[in-house]
CSV table of C-alpha atoms in Angstrom, one decimal:
chain,number,residue,atom,x,y,z
A,1,MET,CA,0.1,0.0,0.0
A,2,ARG,CA,1.7,3.7,-1.1
A,3,THR,CA,2.4,5.5,2.5
A,4,SER,CA,0.7,8.9,2.4
A,5,ARG,CA,2.1,12.0,1.8
A,6,THR,CA,1.7,13.9,5.0
A,7,ASP,CA,2.4,10.7,6.9
A,8,LEU,CA,5.4,11.5,9.4
A,9,SER,CA,7.2,8.5,8.3
A,10,TRP,CA,7.4,9.8,4.9
A,11,ARG,CA,11.1,9.8,3.5
A,12,ARG,CA,12.6,13.5,2.7
A,13,ALA,CA,13.0,14.3,-1.4
A,14,PRO,CA,16.5,15.1,-2.5
A,15,ALA,CA,17.9,18.6,-1.6
A,16,GLY,CA,18.5,20.1,-4.8
A,17,ALA,CA,6.0,39.7,4.2
A,18,ASP,CA,7.2,40.2,7.2
A,19,PRO,CA,10.4,38.2,6.6
A,20,GLY,CA,9.5,36.4,10.0
A,21,ARG,CA,6.6,34.9,8.4
A,22,PHE,CA,6.2,31.6,5.5
A,23,ARG,CA,4.0,32.2,2.4
A,24,SER,CA,2.1,29.5,1.2
A,25,VAL,CA,0.5,31.2,-1.6
A,26,GLY,CA,2.2,33.0,-4.8
A,27,GLY,CA,1.6,34.1,-8.7
A,28,LEU,CA,2.3,30.3,-9.6
A,29,ALA,CA,-1.3,29.0,-7.5
A,30,VAL,CA,-3.0,31.8,-8.5
A,31,ALA,CA,-2.5,31.5,-12.6
A,32,ALA,CA,-3.7,28.0,-11.5
A,33,TRP,CA,-6.9,28.8,-10.8
A,34,ALA,CA,-7.2,31.1,-14.5
A,35,LEU,CA,-6.1,28.1,-16.1
A,36,ALA,CA,-9.0,26.2,-14.6
A,37,LEU,CA,-11.2,25.7,-17.4
A,38,VAL,CA,-8.0,23.9,-19.4
A,39,ALA,CA,-8.7,20.3,-18.9
A,40,LEU,CA,-7.2,19.1,-16.1
A,41,PRO,CA,-6.6,15.2,-15.4
A,42,VAL,CA,-8.7,13.8,-12.6
A,43,ALA,CA,-6.9,12.3,-9.5
A,44,PRO,CA,-8.3,9.4,-8.0
A,45,SER,CA,-8.7,10.1,-3.5
A,46,ARG,CA,-6.5,8.0,-1.6
A,47,ALA,CA,-8.0,7.6,1.6
A,48,LEU,CA,-6.0,9.4,4.1
A,49,ASP,CA,-4.1,7.3,7.5
A,50,ALA,CA,-7.4,7.0,9.9
A,51,ASN,CA,-5.2,6.4,12.7
A,52,VAL,CA,-3.5,9.9,11.9
A,53,ARG,CA,-6.3,12.7,10.5
A,54,THR,CA,-9.7,12.8,9.9
A,55,PRO,CA,-10.8,12.4,6.3
A,56,VAL,CA,-12.8,15.7,5.4
A,57,GLN,CA,-16.7,15.4,5.8
A,58,VAL,CA,-17.6,16.9,1.9
A,59,PRO,CA,-21.1,17.7,1.4
A,60,VAL,CA,-23.0,16.7,-1.4
A,61,ALA,CA,-23.6,19.2,-4.1
A,62,ASP,CA,-26.9,20.2,-4.2
A,63,LYS,CA,-27.3,19.8,-7.8
A,64,SER,CA,-26.0,17.5,-10.2
A,65,TYR,CA,-23.4,17.7,-12.5
A,66,ARG,CA,-22.3,15.4,-16.2
A,67,SER,CA,-18.7,15.4,-14.4
A,68,ALA,CA,-15.8,16.9,-12.4
A,69,LYS,CA,-15.0,19.4,-15.3
A,70,ASP,CA,-18.3,21.0,-15.2
A,71,ALA,CA,-18.8,21.2,-12.1
A,72,LEU,CA,-15.7,23.2,-11.4
A,73,ARG,CA,-16.8,25.6,-14.5
A,74,ALA,CA,-19.7,26.2,-12.5
A,75,GLY,CA,-17.7,27.0,-9.7
A,76,MET,CA,-15.7,29.0,-11.4
A,77,ARG,CA,-18.7,31.1,-13.0
A,78,GLU,CA,-20.2,31.3,-9.4
A,79,TYR,CA,-17.3,32.4,-7.7
A,80,ASN,CA,-16.6,35.5,-10.2
A,81,ALA,CA,-19.9,36.2,-10.2
A,82,GLY,CA,-19.8,36.9,-6.2
A,83,ASP,CA,-21.8,33.4,-5.5
A,84,LYS,CA,-19.1,31.5,-2.7
A,85,GLN,CA,-21.3,30.0,-1.3
A,86,GLY,CA,-22.9,28.3,-4.4
A,87,ALA,CA,-19.0,28.0,-5.8
A,88,ALA,CA,-18.3,26.3,-2.9
A,89,ARG,CA,-21.3,23.5,-3.3
A,90,ALA,CA,-20.0,22.8,-6.8
A,91,LEU,CA,-16.3,22.6,-6.1
A,92,GLU,CA,-17.5,20.2,-3.2
A,93,TYR,CA,-18.8,17.7,-6.0
A,94,ALA,CA,-15.9,18.7,-8.7
A,95,ALA,CA,-13.5,17.4,-5.2
A,96,GLY,CA,-15.8,14.6,-4.3
A,97,GLN,CA,-14.3,13.5,-7.6
A,98,GLY,CA,-10.8,13.6,-6.9
A,99,HIS,CA,-10.1,16.7,-9.0
A,100,ALA,CA,-7.2,18.3,-8.2
A,101,LEU,CA,-8.0,21.6,-8.8
A,102,ALA,CA,-11.3,22.2,-6.5
A,103,LEU,CA,-9.2,20.2,-4.3
A,104,TRP,CA,-6.8,23.5,-4.1
A,105,LYS,CA,-9.5,25.8,-4.2
A,106,LEU,CA,-11.5,25.0,-1.4
A,107,GLY,CA,-8.4,24.2,0.3
A,108,ARG,CA,-7.6,28.2,-0.5
A,109,MET,CA,-11.1,29.1,0.6
A,110,TYR,CA,-11.1,27.6,4.1
A,111,ALA,CA,-7.6,28.6,4.9
A,112,ASP,CA,-8.6,32.0,3.7
A,113,GLY,CA,-12.2,32.0,5.4
A,114,ASP,CA,-13.1,33.2,1.8
A,115,GLY,CA,-16.8,32.5,1.0
A,116,VAL,CA,-16.9,29.6,3.8
A,117,PRO,CA,-15.6,29.6,7.8
A,118,HIS,CA,-12.2,29.9,8.1
A,119,ASP,CA,-10.8,26.1,8.8
A,120,ASP,CA,-7.2,25.5,8.5
A,121,LEU,CA,-7.7,21.7,9.3
A,122,LYS,CA,-10.3,21.3,6.4
A,123,ALA,CA,-8.0,23.4,4.8
A,124,PHE,CA,-4.9,20.6,5.7
A,125,GLU,CA,-7.0,18.1,4.3
A,126,PHE,CA,-7.9,19.4,1.1
A,127,PHE,CA,-4.2,20.1,0.7
A,128,SER,CA,-3.2,16.7,1.9
A,129,ARG,CA,-5.7,15.1,-0.8
A,130,ILE,CA,-4.0,16.7,-3.7
A,131,ALA,CA,-0.7,15.5,-2.5
A,132,ASP,CA,-1.7,12.1,-1.7
A,133,ALA,CA,-2.9,11.8,-5.2
A,134,SER,CA,0.3,13.1,-6.4
A,135,THR,CA,3.0,10.3,-8.5
A,136,ASP,CA,6.8,10.9,-8.7
A,137,ASP,CA,6.1,10.1,-12.4
A,138,GLY,CA,7.2,13.6,-13.3
A,139,PRO,CA,5.5,17.2,-13.0
A,140,ASP,CA,2.6,17.5,-15.3
A,141,PRO,CA,2.6,20.6,-16.6
A,142,GLN,CA,-1.0,20.6,-16.3
A,143,ASN,CA,-1.3,20.1,-12.6
A,144,SER,CA,2.2,21.4,-11.6
A,145,ALA,CA,1.5,24.6,-10.0
A,146,VAL,CA,-1.4,23.4,-7.7
A,147,LEU,CA,1.0,20.2,-6.6
A,148,GLY,CA,3.1,22.6,-5.9
A,149,SER,CA,1.2,24.9,-4.1
A,150,ALA,CA,-0.8,22.5,-1.7
A,151,PHE,CA,2.5,21.1,-0.4
A,152,THR,CA,3.8,24.0,0.1
A,153,ALA,CA,1.2,24.9,1.9
A,154,LEU,CA,1.2,21.7,3.9
A,155,GLY,CA,4.6,22.6,4.9
A,156,THR,CA,3.6,26.2,6.1
A,157,TYR,CA,1.0,24.0,8.9
A,158,PHE,CA,3.7,21.8,9.7
A,159,LEU,CA,6.1,24.3,10.4
A,160,GLU,CA,3.5,26.2,12.7
A,161,GLY,CA,1.0,23.8,13.4
A,162,ILE,CA,-2.8,24.0,13.8
A,163,LYS,CA,-3.8,24.8,17.2
A,164,GLY,CA,-6.3,22.3,18.6
A,165,THR,CA,-5.5,19.8,15.9
A,166,TYR,CA,-3.3,16.9,15.6
A,167,VAL,CA,-1.2,18.3,13.3
A,168,ARG,CA,2.0,19.6,15.6
A,169,PRO,CA,4.6,21.9,14.7
A,170,ASN,CA,7.1,20.0,12.5
A,171,PRO,CA,10.0,22.3,10.8
A,172,GLU,CA,11.7,18.5,9.7
A,173,ARG,CA,8.6,17.6,8.1
A,174,ALA,CA,7.8,21.0,7.3
A,175,TYR,CA,11.4,21.1,5.5
A,176,ASP,CA,10.0,17.8,3.7
A,177,MET,CA,7.1,19.6,2.1
A,178,PHE,CA,9.1,22.7,0.9
A,179,ASN,CA,11.8,20.7,-0.3
A,180,TYR,CA,10.2,18.7,-2.5
A,181,ALA,CA,7.9,21.9,-3.7
A,182,ALA,CA,10.5,23.8,-4.3
A,183,SER,CA,13.1,20.8,-5.7
A,184,TYR,CA,10.0,19.0,-7.8
A,185,TYR,CA,7.5,21.5,-8.5
A,186,GLY,CA,9.9,24.5,-8.8
A,187,ASP,CA,7.7,26.4,-6.5
A,188,PRO,CA,9.1,30.2,-5.5
A,189,ASN,CA,7.0,29.9,-2.4
A,190,ALA,CA,8.4,26.8,-1.5
A,191,GLN,CA,11.7,27.9,-2.6
A,192,TYR,CA,11.3,31.2,-0.6
A,193,ASN,CA,10.5,29.0,2.9
A,194,LEU,CA,12.8,26.5,2.1
A,195,ALA,CA,16.1,29.6,2.1
A,196,ARG,CA,14.2,31.1,5.4
A,197,LEU,CA,14.6,27.3,6.7
A,198,TYR,CA,18.2,27.2,5.7
A,199,LEU,CA,18.8,30.7,7.1
A,200,ASP,CA,17.2,30.2,10.5
A,201,GLY,CA,18.4,26.8,11.0
A,202,THR,CA,14.7,25.5,11.2
A,203,GLY,CA,14.5,22.0,10.5
A,204,VAL,CA,17.6,21.8,8.7
A,205,GLU,CA,21.4,23.0,9.4
A,206,ALA,CA,21.7,26.3,8.9
A,207,ASP,CA,23.6,26.6,5.6
A,208,PRO,CA,23.3,30.4,4.3
A,209,ARG,CA,25.1,29.4,1.0
A,210,GLN,CA,21.9,27.2,0.7
A,211,ALA,CA,19.3,30.1,1.6
A,212,ALA,CA,21.2,32.3,-0.8
A,213,ARG,CA,20.6,29.7,-3.9
A,214,TRP,CA,16.8,29.2,-3.2
A,215,PHE,CA,16.4,32.6,-2.1
A,216,ASN,CA,18.6,33.4,-5.9
A,217,LEU,CA,15.9,30.8,-7.4
A,218,ALA,CA,13.1,32.5,-6.0
A,219,ALA,CA,13.9,36.1,-6.7
A,220,GLU,CA,14.3,34.5,-10.7
A,221,LYS,CA,10.8,34.1,-10.7
A,222,GLY,CA,9.8,37.5,-8.9
A,223,HIS,CA,9.3,36.6,-5.6
A,224,HIS,CA,9.9,40.3,-3.9
A,225,PRO,CA,10.5,38.8,-0.2
A,226,ALA,CA,13.1,36.7,-1.8
A,227,GLN,CA,14.6,39.5,-3.6
A,228,ALA,CA,14.5,41.6,-0.7
A,229,LEU,CA,16.5,38.7,1.8
A,230,LEU,CA,18.7,37.8,-1.1
A,231,GLY,CA,19.7,41.5,-1.5
A,232,ASP,CA,20.6,42.0,1.9
A,233,MET,CA,22.8,39.2,1.9
A,234,LEU,CA,24.4,40.3,-1.0
A,235,VAL,CA,25.0,43.4,0.1
A,236,ASN,CA,26.3,42.8,3.6
A,237,GLY,CA,27.5,39.4,2.7
A,238,LEU,CA,25.6,37.5,5.5
A,239,GLY,CA,26.4,34.2,7.2
A,240,GLY,CA,30.4,34.1,5.2
A,241,ILE,CA,28.7,34.4,1.5
A,242,PRO,CA,31.0,36.5,-0.8
A,243,ILE,CA,29.5,40.4,-1.0
A,244,GLN,CA,28.4,41.8,-4.1
A,245,ARG,CA,27.2,45.4,-3.2
A,246,VAL,CA,25.7,46.2,-6.8
A,247,ARG,CA,23.8,42.5,-7.5
A,248,GLY,CA,22.9,43.1,-3.9
A,249,LEU,CA,21.6,46.8,-4.2
A,250,MET,CA,20.1,45.7,-7.8
A,251,TRP,CA,17.7,42.7,-6.1
A,252,LEU,CA,16.3,45.0,-3.1
A,253,SER,CA,15.6,47.8,-5.3
A,254,LEU,CA,13.2,45.0,-7.9
A,255,ALA,CA,11.8,44.0,-4.1
A,256,ARG,CA,11.0,47.6,-3.3
A,257,GLU,CA,9.7,48.3,-6.8
A,258,GLY,CA,7.1,45.2,-6.1
A,259,ALA,CA,6.3,45.7,-2.6
A,260,GLU,CA,2.5,45.4,-1.9
A,261,SER,CA,0.6,47.9,0.8
A,262,ARG,CA,1.8,47.7,4.5
A,263,LYS,CA,2.0,44.1,4.3
A,264,ASP,CA,5.9,44.7,2.8
A,265,ASP,CA,6.8,47.5,4.7
A,266,TRP,CA,9.8,45.1,6.0
A,267,ILE,CA,11.1,45.4,2.5
A,268,VAL,CA,10.6,48.8,2.1
A,269,ALA,CA,12.5,49.4,5.0
A,270,LEU,CA,15.4,46.9,4.3
A,271,TYR,CA,15.4,48.7,0.9
A,272,GLU,CA,16.3,52.2,2.7
A,273,LYS,CA,18.7,51.3,4.6
A,274,ASN,CA,21.2,48.8,2.4
A,275,TRP,CA,20.7,51.9,-0.2
A,276,ALA,CA,21.0,54.9,2.5
A,277,ALA,CA,24.8,52.9,3.3
A,278,ALA,CA,25.9,52.0,0.0
A,279,SER,CA,28.3,54.4,-2.0
A,280,GLU,CA,27.3,56.8,-4.8
A,281,ASP,CA,29.1,54.5,-7.8
A,282,ASP,CA,27.2,51.3,-5.9
A,283,ARG,CA,23.9,53.3,-6.2
A,284,ALA,CA,24.4,53.9,-10.1
A,285,GLU,CA,25.3,50.3,-11.0
A,286,ALA,CA,22.9,49.3,-9.3
A,287,GLN,CA,20.1,51.1,-11.4
A,288,THR,CA,21.6,50.4,-14.3
A,289,GLN,CA,21.9,47.2,-14.0
A,290,LEU,CA,18.2,47.4,-12.6
A,291,GLN,CA,17.5,49.3,-16.2
A,292,THR,CA,19.1,46.3,-18.1
A,293,VAL,CA,16.7,43.7,-16.0
A,294,GLY,CA,13.6,45.6,-16.7
A,295,SER,CA,14.4,45.6,-20.8
A,296,ILE,CA,15.2,42.0,-21.2
A,297,ARG,CA,11.5,41.4,-19.5
A,298,LYS,CA,10.2,43.5,-21.5
A,299,ARG,CA,11.7,41.9,-24.5
A,300,ARG,CA,10.4,38.2,-23.1
């Protein structure tokens, strides 16, 4: 019998924003929801270990649908029209058929309290069903964003635990989830979170060079918190990594440009601190590199 990926005995895959917080959802996951009209394979749901967790009780939708994809499309229409309760019912039908995107969207809705009562345990269970149904045959291009996001969300739950439930804080399992999503699916949020574990020595031995490596991979994908922390490491040579002030200032500038509202105030503060301490020559060279990066992106 295949072991559940979220069971504590599952082994690690090979290793390949307030900065104190970890992120579980990003651009790839949002893009996956936008791609819901694309036909995704229906993955059979696998029973979870009853000794470890209580299976999600999925209500039966009050409508009949021709297929899981039909229910998913209906759920999208109702969600976009503002009928989130109707969307949840349609998505529950598709989720009951094991549809990965429906499971993911329901997980996000329960995690965020978006149209349904906030319930982290239900979210954990939905994400677990996605993870348990995945295979090691190679990332499926259609499902990779959803799978990567689900493993990343599970990593966050394992890292912090869910109060009052069987999901206890377990940094080593968080490492497993983030490492798998980062290495196997290239999820930028997972790469950022994995870098944070290496930087802080949480669930794994501290390794600033590995942290910088994973921050760089996420930064290249436009992950602004990763850009900010990578920039700070390069400017100051944190953890003994080679100092690269100009490149670090460039990353900090990119992060500053992408900072969103008050939740990213720490990015602005980190940028301003390093920018004020930099020489005029380093600032000018960083601006030149920033313009070059912007030109390359526009041509893509």
